[in-house]
Short mmCIF file of C-alpha atoms in Angstrom, two decimals:
data_model
loop_
_atom_site.label_atom_id
_atom_site.label_comp_id
_atom_site.label_asym_id
_atom_site.label_seq_id
_atom_site.Cartn_x
_atom_site.Cartn_y
_atom_site.Cartn_z
CA MET A 239 33.94 -10.93 1.99
CA ILE A 240 33.06 -6.84 2.72
CA PRO A 241 35.62 -5.87 5.97
CA HIS A 242 33.48 -5.45 8.91
CA THR A 243 34.75 -1.93 9.42
CA ARG A 244 33.02 -1.33 5.93
CA ARG A 245 29.88 -2.96 6.76
CA GLN A 246 29.26 -1.01 9.52
CA LEU A 247 29.82 2.21 7.74
CA VAL A 248 27.46 1.21 4.95
CA GLN A 249 25.17 0.08 8.06
CA GLN A 250 25.30 3.52 9.21
CA LEU A 251 24.42 5.78 6.47
CA SER A 252 21.33 7.63 5.95
CA CYS A 253 20.71 6.11 2.86
CA PRO A 254 22.73 2.97 2.32
CA SER A 255 21.78 2.24 -1.38
CA PHE A 256 22.19 5.44 -2.77
CA GLY A 257 25.33 5.49 -0.93
CA LEU A 258 26.75 2.04 -2.07
CA ALA A 259 25.05 2.95 -5.58
CA THR A 260 27.07 6.13 -5.55
CA SER A 261 30.38 4.18 -4.98
CA TRP A 262 29.85 1.84 -7.65
CA ILE A 263 29.90 4.25 -10.29
CA ILE A 264 32.38 6.20 -9.10
CA SER A 265 34.66 3.37 -8.90
CA ARG A 266 33.91 2.57 -12.42
CA LYS A 267 35.23 6.21 -13.34
CA ALA A 268 31.10 7.16 -14.20
CA VAL A 269 31.02 4.37 -16.66
CA PRO A 270 27.92 2.15 -16.38
CA ALA A 271 27.85 -1.67 -17.14
CA ASP A 272 27.37 -2.60 -20.98
CA SER A 273 24.11 -4.28 -19.87
CA LEU A 274 21.67 -4.76 -16.70
CA GLY A 275 22.77 -8.82 -16.89
CA GLU A 276 26.53 -7.27 -16.62
CA ALA A 277 25.04 -5.04 -13.67
CA LEU A 278 23.63 -7.79 -11.91
CA SER A 279 27.17 -10.28 -12.31
CA LEU A 280 29.32 -7.84 -11.05
CA LEU A 281 26.91 -7.28 -7.76
CA LYS A 282 27.77 -9.77 -4.98
CA ARG A 283 25.35 -10.22 -2.00
CA GLU A 284 28.09 -9.39 0.76
CA VAL A 285 28.16 -5.87 -0.49
CA TRP A 286 24.48 -5.28 0.93
CA PRO A 287 25.21 -5.56 4.77
CA PHE A 288 21.99 -6.37 5.85
CA PRO A 289 20.97 -10.19 6.33
CA LYS A 290 17.61 -11.06 5.17
CA THR A 291 15.24 -10.71 7.86
CA LEU A 292 11.18 -11.91 8.15
CA SER A 293 8.49 -9.89 9.50
CA ARG A 294 6.47 -12.14 11.92
CA LYS A 295 3.67 -11.46 14.53
CA ASP A 296 4.75 -11.24 18.11
CA LEU A 297 2.20 -12.07 20.96
CA THR A 298 4.80 -10.56 23.45
CA VAL A 299 4.99 -7.27 21.79
CA ALA A 300 0.96 -7.21 20.70
CA LYS A 301 0.09 -7.82 24.43
CA ALA A 302 2.80 -4.99 25.91
CA LYS A 303 1.26 -2.67 22.93
CA ARG A 304 -2.45 -3.13 23.90
CA GLU A 305 -1.39 -2.88 27.92
CA GLN A 306 0.40 0.40 27.38
CA ALA A 307 -2.77 1.63 25.44
CA ASN A 308 -4.77 0.79 28.46
CA GLU A 309 -2.33 2.66 30.97
CA THR A 310 -2.37 5.64 28.58
CA TYR A 311 -6.32 5.77 28.24
CA ARG A 312 -6.41 5.46 32.21
CA LYS A 313 -4.11 8.70 32.76
CA THR A 314 -4.52 10.30 30.06
CA PRO A 315 -7.87 9.66 28.05
CA SER A 316 -7.93 12.92 25.89
CA GLU A 317 -4.76 11.75 24.04
CA LEU A 318 -7.06 9.75 21.68
CA GLY A 319 -4.54 9.60 18.96
CA LYS A 320 -1.70 8.41 21.04
CA ILE A 321 -4.35 5.70 22.54
CA LEU A 322 -5.22 4.61 19.37
CA GLU A 323 -2.18 4.45 17.73
CA LEU A 324 -0.93 2.09 20.45
CA TYR A 325 -3.95 -0.25 19.87
CA ASN A 326 -3.53 -0.06 16.27
CA GLU A 327 0.24 -1.45 16.83
CA ALA A 328 -0.91 -4.02 19.06
CA ILE A 329 -3.38 -5.48 16.35
CA CYS A 330 -0.84 -5.37 13.92
CA TRP A 331 1.56 -7.19 15.91
CA ALA A 332 -0.99 -9.73 17.27
CA PRO A 333 -1.09 -13.03 15.21
CA GLU A 334 -4.03 -13.75 13.24
CA GLY A 335 -6.82 -15.65 15.14
CA SER A 336 -5.52 -15.27 18.37
CA GLU A 337 -6.88 -14.13 21.90
CA GLU A 338 -4.49 -10.89 21.82
CA LEU A 339 -6.17 -10.01 18.49
CA ALA A 340 -9.50 -10.11 19.82
CA MET A 341 -8.38 -8.38 22.81
CA GLY A 342 -6.85 -5.55 20.96
CA TYR A 343 -10.15 -5.02 18.87
CA GLY A 344 -12.50 -5.46 21.99
CA ASN A 345 -10.60 -2.80 23.71
CA ARG A 346 -10.88 -0.37 20.65
CA SER A 347 -14.10 -0.95 20.40
CA ALA A 348 -14.52 0.25 24.19
CA ILE A 349 -12.68 3.43 23.24
CA PHE A 350 -15.54 4.45 20.43
CA PHE A 351 -18.02 3.58 22.46
CA ASN A 352 -17.26 6.10 25.44
CA GLY A 353 -16.63 8.53 22.84
CA LYS A 354 -20.13 8.04 21.13
CA GLN A 355 -18.74 6.86 17.78
CA TYR A 356 -20.99 3.64 17.67
CA ARG A 357 -20.46 2.81 13.89
CA ARG A 358 -17.07 2.12 14.59
CA CYS A 359 -17.79 0.44 18.03
CA LEU A 360 -19.56 -2.41 16.44
CA ALA A 361 -17.49 -2.79 13.33
CA ASN A 362 -14.48 -3.67 15.95
CA ILE A 363 -17.21 -5.88 17.92
CA GLU A 364 -17.46 -7.65 14.82
CA LEU A 365 -13.78 -7.83 14.44
CA ALA A 366 -13.44 -8.82 18.26
CA LYS A 367 -16.12 -11.85 17.93
CA GLY A 368 -14.61 -13.25 14.57
CA SER A 369 -11.14 -13.37 16.04
CA ASN A 370 -11.46 -15.95 18.81
CA TYR A 371 -12.69 -13.19 21.80
CA PRO A 372 -12.46 -14.99 25.05
CA GLU A 373 -15.55 -16.34 26.64
CA GLY A 374 -14.99 -15.18 29.85
CA LYS A 375 -15.41 -11.72 28.65
CA LEU A 376 -17.73 -11.96 25.79
CA ASP A 377 -21.00 -11.02 28.13
CA LYS A 378 -19.28 -7.59 28.45
CA LEU A 379 -18.81 -7.14 24.31
CA LEU A 380 -22.37 -8.50 23.55
CA GLU A 381 -23.84 -5.89 26.17
CA ARG A 382 -21.99 -3.41 24.75
CA GLU A 383 -23.04 -4.44 21.06
CA LYS A 384 -26.55 -4.16 22.24
CA LYS A 385 -26.58 -0.77 23.72
CA CYS A 386 -24.75 0.44 20.28
CA LEU A 387 -27.50 -0.99 18.22
CA ASN A 388 -30.19 0.99 20.24
CA LEU A 389 -27.93 4.11 20.09
CA LEU A 390 -27.22 3.98 16.33
CA GLU A 391 -30.63 4.35 15.11
CA LYS A 392 -30.03 8.37 16.53
CA GLU A 393 -27.13 8.63 14.06
CA PRO A 394 -27.97 10.38 10.76
CA LYS A 395 -26.77 7.67 8.16
CA LEU A 396 -23.90 8.58 5.85
CA ASN A 397 -23.84 9.00 2.07
CA ASP A 398 -21.19 8.90 -0.21
CA VAL A 399 -20.88 11.16 -2.98
CA GLU A 400 -19.05 10.00 -6.13
CA ASP A 401 -16.90 12.86 -7.80
CA LYS A 402 -18.09 13.09 -11.63
CA LEU A 403 -15.18 14.16 -14.14
CA PHE A 404 -15.45 16.54 -16.60
CA LEU A 405 -12.02 16.28 -18.27
CA GLU A 406 -10.61 14.17 -21.25
CA VAL A 407 -7.27 13.40 -22.11
CA THR A 408 -6.11 14.76 -25.45
CA GLU A 409 -2.71 14.48 -27.28
CA THR A 410 -1.13 16.71 -29.44
CA SER A 411 2.15 16.75 -31.85
CA HIS A 412 3.43 20.21 -29.95
CA SER A 413 2.62 19.81 -26.33
CA GLY A 414 1.87 15.80 -26.28
CA ARG A 415 -1.04 14.61 -23.82
CA GLY A 416 -3.02 17.04 -21.66
CA LEU A 417 -5.97 17.16 -19.38
CA THR A 418 -8.50 19.37 -21.53
CA ALA A 419 -12.19 20.49 -19.99
CA LYS A 420 -15.26 19.24 -21.36
CA MET A 421 -17.61 21.98 -19.87
CA ASP A 422 -16.82 25.58 -19.19
CA PHE A 423 -15.43 26.06 -15.56
CA LEU A 424 -16.08 29.58 -13.51
CA VAL A 425 -13.31 30.68 -11.34
CA GLY A 426 -13.05 29.05 -8.05
CA GLU A 427 -14.99 26.06 -9.08
CA ILE A 428 -12.68 22.48 -8.71
CA VAL A 429 -11.67 21.05 -12.15
CA LEU A 430 -10.34 17.44 -10.48
CA HIS A 431 -10.50 16.12 -7.07
CA GLU A 432 -8.22 12.69 -7.48
CA LYS A 433 -7.46 10.02 -5.30
CA PRO A 434 -3.88 8.38 -5.69
CA SER A 435 -4.31 5.29 -7.53
CA LEU A 436 -0.97 3.73 -6.08
CA VAL A 437 0.91 5.12 -2.58
CA VAL A 438 3.72 4.31 -0.48
CA ILE A 439 3.46 5.69 3.40
CA GLU A 440 6.25 6.95 5.36
CA PRO A 441 7.34 4.13 8.29
CA GLU A 442 6.51 6.63 11.11
CA VAL A 443 2.77 6.56 9.90
CA THR A 444 2.05 2.61 9.52
CA PHE A 445 -0.22 2.34 12.39
CA THR A 446 -2.27 5.93 11.60
CA ARG A 447 -2.68 5.08 7.70
CA CYS A 448 -3.83 2.71 5.19
CA ASN A 449 -0.75 1.11 3.74
CA HIS A 450 -3.16 0.70 0.41
CA CYS A 451 -5.16 3.74 -0.19
CA GLY A 452 -3.14 6.00 2.01
CA ARG A 453 -6.16 7.57 4.01
CA ARG A 454 -5.32 8.65 7.41
CA ASN A 455 -7.20 6.55 9.62
CA GLU A 456 -6.70 5.69 13.26
CA TYR A 457 -9.76 4.51 13.99
CA ASP A 458 -10.97 1.13 11.98
CA LEU A 459 -7.31 -0.25 10.72
CA ILE A 460 -6.83 -3.93 10.22
CA PRO A 461 -3.49 -5.52 9.55
CA CYS A 462 -1.87 -7.75 7.24
CA LYS A 463 -2.54 -11.36 8.56
CA THR A 464 1.15 -12.48 8.11
CA CYS A 465 3.63 -9.45 8.76
CA SER A 466 3.83 -6.65 11.46
CA SER A 467 4.56 -4.16 8.99
CA ALA A 468 1.34 -3.04 7.21
CA MET A 469 -2.38 -1.90 8.40
CA TYR A 470 -5.89 -1.31 5.99
CA CYS A 471 -8.64 0.88 6.30
CA SER A 472 -11.01 -2.09 5.18
CA GLU A 473 -10.87 -5.53 4.21
CA GLN A 474 -10.90 -4.09 0.56
CA CYS A 475 -8.00 -2.48 0.79
CA ARG A 476 -6.12 -5.58 2.57
CA LYS A 477 -7.21 -7.68 -0.29
CA GLU A 478 -6.45 -5.03 -3.61
CA ALA A 479 -3.10 -4.65 -1.93
CA PHE A 480 -2.18 -8.63 -1.55
CA THR A 481 -3.42 -9.44 -4.86
CA LYS A 482 -1.71 -6.75 -6.44
CA TYR A 483 1.61 -6.38 -4.78
CA HIS A 484 1.76 -7.17 -0.65
CA ARG A 485 2.16 -10.94 -1.42
CA PHE A 486 5.55 -10.25 -3.36
CA GLU A 487 6.35 -7.65 -0.27
CA CYS A 488 5.24 -9.03 2.87
CA GLU A 489 8.18 -12.10 3.38
CA ILE A 490 10.76 -8.89 2.49
CA VAL A 491 8.91 -6.14 3.98
CA GLU A 492 11.75 -5.93 6.79
CA ASP A 493 14.56 -5.98 3.79
CA LEU A 494 12.50 -3.07 2.09
CA LYS A 495 12.84 -0.87 4.73
CA ASN A 496 16.73 -1.16 4.61
CA LEU A 497 16.49 -0.60 0.79
CA PHE A 498 14.62 2.15 0.91
CA LYS A 499 15.83 3.68 3.85
CA GLY A 500 16.69 7.25 3.65
CA PRO A 501 14.88 10.81 3.05
CA LYS A 502 11.43 10.80 1.57
CA THR A 503 12.70 11.16 -1.96
CA THR A 504 14.10 7.23 -1.49
CA ARG A 505 10.16 5.90 -1.09
CA MET A 506 10.11 7.01 -4.78
CA PHE A 507 11.59 3.50 -5.84
CA GLN A 508 9.40 1.65 -3.48
CA LEU A 509 6.74 3.33 -5.21
CA THR A 510 7.74 1.95 -8.90
CA LEU A 511 8.56 -1.18 -7.40
CA ARG A 512 4.96 -1.78 -6.70
CA LEU A 513 4.08 -1.50 -10.03
CA PHE A 514 6.83 -3.81 -11.08
CA TRP A 515 5.08 -6.06 -8.80
CA MET A 516 2.03 -5.79 -11.14
CA VAL A 517 4.28 -6.80 -13.68
CA VAL A 518 4.97 -9.85 -11.97
CA ALA A 519 1.55 -10.78 -10.90
CA ASP A 520 0.45 -10.27 -14.70
CA LEU A 521 3.09 -12.82 -15.84
CA ILE A 522 2.32 -15.14 -13.14
CA ALA A 523 -1.40 -15.07 -14.06
CA ASP A 524 -0.90 -15.11 -18.05
CA ARG A 525 2.38 -14.68 -19.46
CA ASP A 526 1.50 -14.51 -23.18
CA GLN A 527 -1.31 -11.85 -22.86
CA PHE A 528 1.49 -9.76 -20.89
CA LEU A 529 4.00 -10.08 -23.15
CA LYS A 530 1.64 -9.22 -26.00
CA ARG A 531 0.57 -6.26 -24.24
CA TYR A 532 4.23 -5.19 -23.45
CA ALA A 533 4.84 -5.42 -26.97
CA ASP A 534 2.60 -2.70 -27.95
CA LEU A 535 1.77 -0.50 -24.99
CA SER A 536 0.10 2.27 -27.22
CA ALA A 537 -3.16 1.54 -25.95
CA TYR A 538 -2.40 2.00 -22.41
CA ARG A 539 -1.38 6.03 -22.45
CA ASN A 540 -4.57 7.29 -21.74
CA PRO A 541 -5.30 6.70 -18.14
CA LEU A 542 -9.21 6.93 -18.43
CA GLN A 543 -8.98 4.30 -20.77
CA GLY A 544 -7.79 1.71 -18.56
CA ASP A 545 -8.54 0.94 -14.67
CA LYS A 546 -6.49 0.03 -11.70
CA SER A 547 -5.43 -3.35 -12.88
CA THR A 548 -3.64 -1.79 -16.10
CA LEU A 549 -2.00 1.35 -14.18
CA HIS A 550 1.54 -0.56 -14.46
CA LEU A 551 1.05 -0.43 -18.26
CA HIS A 552 0.11 3.13 -18.32
CA VAL A 553 3.55 4.04 -16.70
CA LEU A 554 5.27 1.68 -19.03
CA ALA A 555 3.42 3.39 -21.88
CA ASP A 556 5.61 6.72 -21.26
CA ASN A 557 8.75 7.54 -23.03
CA LEU A 558 11.79 7.12 -21.22
CA PRO A 559 14.11 10.03 -20.21
CA ASP A 560 17.06 10.58 -22.37
CA MET A 561 20.13 9.56 -20.49
CA SER A 562 22.81 9.78 -22.86
CA ALA A 563 24.08 12.99 -21.24
CA ASP A 564 24.26 11.73 -17.60
CA GLN A 565 25.92 8.33 -17.60
CA THR A 566 26.42 8.75 -14.19
CA GLY A 567 22.74 8.69 -13.02
CA LYS A 568 22.41 5.93 -15.48
CA GLY A 569 25.07 4.22 -13.55
CA VAL A 570 23.35 4.70 -10.08
CA THR A 571 20.31 3.31 -11.51
CA GLN A 572 21.43 0.41 -12.83
CA PHE A 573 23.32 -0.63 -9.76
CA LEU A 574 19.75 0.05 -7.57
CA THR A 575 18.09 -2.20 -10.17
CA ALA A 576 20.25 -4.70 -9.56
CA LEU A 577 20.55 -4.36 -5.89
CA THR A 578 16.67 -4.42 -5.75
CA TYR A 579 16.28 -7.35 -7.87
CA LYS A 580 18.48 -9.33 -5.93
CA LEU A 581 16.78 -8.85 -2.71
CA ALA A 582 13.29 -8.46 -3.79
CA LEU A 583 13.30 -11.36 -6.47
CA GLU A 584 16.03 -13.79 -5.78
CA GLU A 585 15.77 -13.89 -2.65
CA ASN A 586 12.01 -13.65 -2.12
CA ASP A 587 10.50 -17.30 -2.00
CA SER A 588 6.81 -15.87 -3.14
CA VAL A 589 8.38 -15.03 -6.78
CA PRO A 590 8.48 -17.91 -8.39
CA ARG A 591 11.29 -19.50 -9.41
CA GLU A 592 10.83 -20.49 -13.09
CA LEU A 593 9.60 -16.93 -13.73
CA ILE A 594 12.91 -15.81 -12.89
CA ASN A 595 14.96 -18.20 -14.41
CA GLU A 596 12.98 -17.75 -17.62
CA HIS A 597 12.28 -14.11 -17.55
CA GLN A 598 15.14 -12.65 -15.97
CA ASP A 599 16.26 -9.90 -18.72
CA LEU A 600 12.68 -8.96 -19.11
CA LEU A 601 12.36 -8.28 -15.45
CA LEU A 602 15.14 -6.39 -15.27
CA GLU A 603 14.48 -4.59 -18.24
CA VAL A 604 11.01 -3.65 -16.99
CA MET A 605 12.28 -2.76 -13.61
CA PHE A 606 14.93 -0.03 -14.65
CA ARG A 607 12.59 1.57 -16.57
CA LEU A 608 10.09 2.28 -13.87
CA ALA A 609 13.27 3.50 -11.69
CA LEU A 610 14.07 5.75 -14.42
CA GLN A 611 10.50 7.16 -14.35
CA ALA A 612 10.44 7.37 -10.65
CA ARG A 613 10.82 11.10 -10.40
CA LEU A 614 8.21 11.51 -12.99
CA VAL A 615 5.67 8.97 -11.81
CA CYS A 616 5.84 9.74 -8.02
CA ASP A 617 4.37 12.48 -6.83
CA GLN A 618 5.36 13.28 -2.71
CA SER A 619 3.34 16.57 -2.15
CA PRO A 620 1.19 15.19 0.29
CA ALA A 621 2.42 14.69 3.97
CA ASP A 622 3.56 11.65 5.21
CA ILE A 623 2.67 9.35 1.71
CA SER A 624 4.32 9.20 -1.46
CA CYS A 625 1.67 8.93 -4.57
CA LEU A 626 0.95 8.31 -8.14
CA PHE A 627 -1.96 10.52 -9.40
CA PRO A 628 -2.66 9.28 -13.05
CA LEU A 629 -4.72 12.20 -14.17
CA PHE A 630 -2.81 14.93 -12.63
CA ARG A 631 0.46 13.81 -14.10
CA MET A 632 -1.45 14.74 -17.28
CA VAL A 633 -1.67 18.23 -17.06
CA ASN A 634 0.53 20.24 -18.64
CA HIS A 635 2.63 23.35 -17.52
CA SER A 636 2.17 26.97 -18.09
CA CYS A 637 4.03 29.90 -16.17
CA ALA A 638 0.64 31.56 -16.43
CA PRO A 639 -1.73 28.95 -15.40
CA ASN A 640 -5.24 28.73 -15.41
CA ALA A 641 -5.47 26.55 -12.67
CA GLU A 642 -3.91 25.96 -9.17
CA ARG A 643 -3.34 22.41 -7.59
CA VAL A 644 -4.60 22.31 -3.61
CA LEU A 645 -3.89 19.38 -1.55
CA ASN A 646 -7.11 17.96 -0.02
CA GLY A 647 -5.56 15.50 2.45
CA GLU A 648 -4.16 12.65 0.31
CA ARG A 649 -5.93 13.90 -2.88
CA SER A 650 -5.07 16.20 -5.46
CA MET A 651 -7.50 19.04 -6.36
CA LEU A 652 -6.98 21.28 -9.28
CA VAL A 653 -9.28 24.83 -8.95
CA ALA A 654 -9.86 27.34 -11.71
CA LYS A 655 -7.97 30.11 -11.45
CA ARG A 656 -8.89 31.82 -14.39
CA PRO A 657 -12.19 31.10 -16.42
CA ILE A 658 -11.71 27.65 -18.54
CA ARG A 659 -13.89 26.98 -21.51
CA ALA A 660 -14.86 23.52 -22.54
CA GLY A 661 -11.98 22.56 -25.27
CA GLU A 662 -9.16 24.18 -23.47
CA GLN A 663 -6.48 22.42 -21.64
CA VAL A 664 -6.29 22.77 -17.93
CA LEU A 665 -2.54 23.82 -17.18
CA VAL A 666 -0.55 24.68 -13.70
CA CYS A 667 2.57 25.83 -12.93
CA TYR A 668 5.14 23.17 -11.99
CA PHE A 669 6.89 25.08 -9.75
CA PRO A 670 5.33 26.64 -6.44
CA ASN A 671 5.67 30.46 -6.99
CA GLY A 672 7.04 29.81 -10.13
CA THR A 673 5.08 31.79 -12.48
CA THR A 674 5.08 35.23 -14.58
CA ASP A 675 4.29 37.20 -11.64
CA SER A 676 7.46 36.97 -9.75
CA VAL A 677 10.18 34.94 -11.82
CA PRO A 678 11.75 36.60 -15.01
CA LYS A 679 11.31 34.65 -18.01
CA ASP A 680 15.15 33.20 -18.44
CA LYS A 681 15.16 31.86 -15.09
CA ARG A 682 11.81 30.24 -15.45
CA ARG A 683 12.75 28.25 -19.04
CA ALA A 684 16.07 27.61 -17.73
CA GLN A 685 14.64 25.28 -14.59
CA LEU A 686 11.72 24.00 -16.90
CA GLN A 687 14.89 23.03 -19.39
CA ARG A 688 16.74 21.58 -16.62
CA GLU A 689 13.97 19.59 -14.55
CA PHE A 690 11.64 18.47 -17.26
CA LYS A 691 13.97 18.88 -20.73
CA PHE A 692 11.56 21.14 -22.76
CA ASP A 693 11.76 24.68 -24.09
CA CYS A 694 8.28 26.61 -22.76
CA GLN A 695 5.79 27.88 -25.40
CA CYS A 696 3.19 28.90 -23.26
CA LEU A 697 1.60 32.11 -23.34
CA GLY A 698 3.17 33.71 -20.66
CA CYS A 699 6.54 32.91 -22.33
CA SER A 700 5.37 33.76 -25.84
CA LEU A 701 3.92 37.22 -25.19
CA ASP A 702 6.67 38.16 -22.19
CA TYR A 703 4.36 38.60 -20.06
CA PRO A 704 6.04 41.26 -17.53
CA LEU A 705 6.68 40.51 -13.79
CA LEU A 706 4.06 42.12 -11.22
CA ASN A 707 6.64 44.42 -9.71
CA ALA A 708 7.08 46.04 -13.25
CA MET A 709 3.31 46.79 -14.04
CA ASP A 710 1.67 50.08 -13.13
CA ASP A 711 -1.98 50.05 -11.26
CA HIS A 712 -5.11 50.06 -13.12
CA PRO A 713 -7.18 52.45 -11.69
CA GLU A 714 -10.53 51.04 -11.98
CA LEU A 715 -9.60 47.60 -10.90
CA ARG A 716 -8.02 49.08 -8.06
CA THR A 717 -10.96 51.18 -6.79
CA GLU A 718 -13.25 47.99 -7.47
CA LEU A 719 -10.71 45.54 -5.38
CA GLU A 720 -10.49 47.65 -2.61
CA GLN A 721 -14.08 48.07 -2.31
CA ILE A 722 -14.41 44.10 -2.48
CA GLN A 723 -11.71 44.22 0.46
CA SER A 724 -13.96 46.20 2.46
CA GLU A 725 -16.53 43.62 2.34
CA ALA A 726 -17.02 42.45 6.14
CA ASP A 727 -18.72 39.46 5.35
CA SER A 728 -16.08 36.45 4.35
CA GLY A 729 -18.63 34.69 2.17
CA LYS A 730 -19.92 37.64 0.38
CA ARG A 731 -16.32 38.76 0.29
CA LEU A 732 -15.58 35.30 -1.26
CA ARG A 733 -18.35 35.40 -4.12
CA LEU A 734 -17.35 39.20 -5.22
CA LEU A 735 -13.85 38.37 -5.90
CA ALA A 736 -14.65 35.13 -8.16
CA ASN A 737 -17.04 37.41 -9.80
CA PHE A 738 -14.28 40.26 -10.30
CA LEU A 739 -11.69 37.76 -11.61
CA GLN A 740 -14.13 35.84 -13.98
CA ARG A 741 -15.65 39.35 -15.22
CA HIS A 742 -12.16 40.99 -15.92
CA ASP A 743 -10.25 37.92 -17.28
CA ASP A 744 -9.63 39.91 -20.49
CA GLN A 745 -7.48 42.14 -18.75
CA HIS A 746 -4.88 39.58 -17.75
CA PRO A 747 -2.03 39.57 -16.79
CA ARG A 748 -2.60 42.47 -14.21
CA LYS A 749 -1.67 43.10 -10.68
CA GLU A 750 -5.03 43.45 -9.47
CA LEU A 751 -6.18 39.94 -10.72
CA SER A 752 -3.58 38.09 -9.18
CA GLU A 753 -3.75 40.24 -6.10
CA ALA A 754 -7.70 39.28 -5.85
CA TRP A 755 -6.60 35.40 -6.68
CA ARG A 756 -4.35 35.09 -3.96
CA LEU A 757 -7.19 36.86 -1.85
CA PHE A 758 -9.87 34.53 -2.84
CA ARG A 759 -7.61 31.73 -2.16
CA ASP A 760 -6.69 32.85 1.29
CA ILE A 761 -10.38 32.75 1.80
CA LYS A 762 -11.68 29.24 0.21
CA ILE A 763 -8.56 27.17 0.27
#
C-alpha cells in the first residue's frame, strides 16, 4: 500500500499524473520498461491515490443552482452571462426527464423572451415541454410560446454560409505533406477557415461551451443525459459525441478530471484519448475491418480524402517521433499510457471485457502511439479549448511565410500576407514573431531543430534574408507608404495597403513591406 502521507502529497500535486510518471522514471534511472505490457504490470493501482468516482445527476444541486440563477436575475438582470451559466449548470445537474430539468429550460426561455431572442425562447420552450414541465405552470409557458410565434415573423431569417475550400494536400520527398493553393490568392484574402474536428474544453467553461464542437454558447446548451460534466450546443453534437467517445467517457468523467488535472498542456493527452475511444468504437463495430485498416494506414494520410469518422486513422497514419535520444520522455509516456489504460479501460464497465482481454497489446500500442504524438496533434492556441485542426496541421513552415494564422473564436484562419499563386504551397511561421524580420538565422534553425527535428531550407534561410534592422529604407516605397498612412478613411487605407503589398511583392524582403503588412493586419484582423 502507498503510505497515507504520500497519497496526500500526490493528491495535492498540481499535476498528479505527470508527477508520478516523472518519479517513476527517475526511480528507474531513466531506463524505460522493455515493453508497454511490462510497464502496465509494474503499475499498481494503489499508486494512484484517487478512488473511482461516478458523475451522476443531483436534484438538490440542480434546484439550488436554478434558484441562485433566479435570484441573480432579480437582483442584477444585466449580468446575463453569469445568469445563463447558472441556469446551464442547473440544467446539467438535473436528472433526465425530471420536473427540475423542465423548470430549468422554462426559466431559461423567459430570459430569452425578455431579451427579444424569440428563436432561442421557442427552442427552450420545446425542451421544457418535452421534459415533464409541471401542469400547473404550463399555461404560462404556452402563452409565452404564442407571443414568440407572433413576434418571430418580424425577425430576419438566418442563412448558413458554407465555406468553400480552394486548397489541396500535396506530398513531396523534401517537405512531406503540405497545403497547396488551387487558385490565386490576393494579399489579405482568407485562404483557410477551419473548424476544429476534435476538441477538449477547459473545466471552467463546462457550462458555457459545447463539449463536442467547442463553440462558445451560453444560450442553447443541453446536457449529457447521464453525467453532470458535459453540455452540448445541439442534439447533433450530443449524438456525435456519444457515438465517438462520450459513451466511454461518461462513466469515468470524474476520474479523467483527476487524470488530466494540471496546466492546459495536460489536456493534449485527453484529446488523444478521445482519438483512442474512436479506435475502441471501431473495434467494437467491426474488429476485422479496423485491423485491416490499421495494417496499412497510408490511405488516411490526406485528411481531405477522409471525414471525421476516420480522424483517428489519419492521426495514426503519421510517422512516429524519434524517441531514441529521449529515454526519460519515453518512460514518462509509458507510465502515462499504463495509468490511463488502467483507469480508462480496466476500470471502465462501458468497455467490453472480452475486447480488453483479446486485444491488450494492440490497445496499449495504439494508446502509446497517440500519446507520443499529442504535442504535434494538439493545438492549444484558442482560449479555453484544445483542438485538432486536420488541415492546418498540414501547413509547412517558412521563416519568410506567405500566410499568417489568425484565430476567429474556436476557428483557425489563414490569411495571405503575400500573393499566393495556384500550385504554390501555403506557408506559415511555426513560432510567433519568429520570422526573418527579427530573429537571426542560427537561432531560428536551432529552435526548429529542437522543437520539430528538421533543418529549415525555406527561402528566407536559403537566401539568408537580412533582419529588418539591417536594411536601408527604400525611398520610393517609403514615400508611397507614408502617403497611404495619411489616408483618414480606414477602409480606403486598408485597400491601399493591400494593393501596395500586391504590387511590390517582387521587392521582398523590404522593411516597408513588413511594416505595410503590420498596418494592414492591425486594421483588418
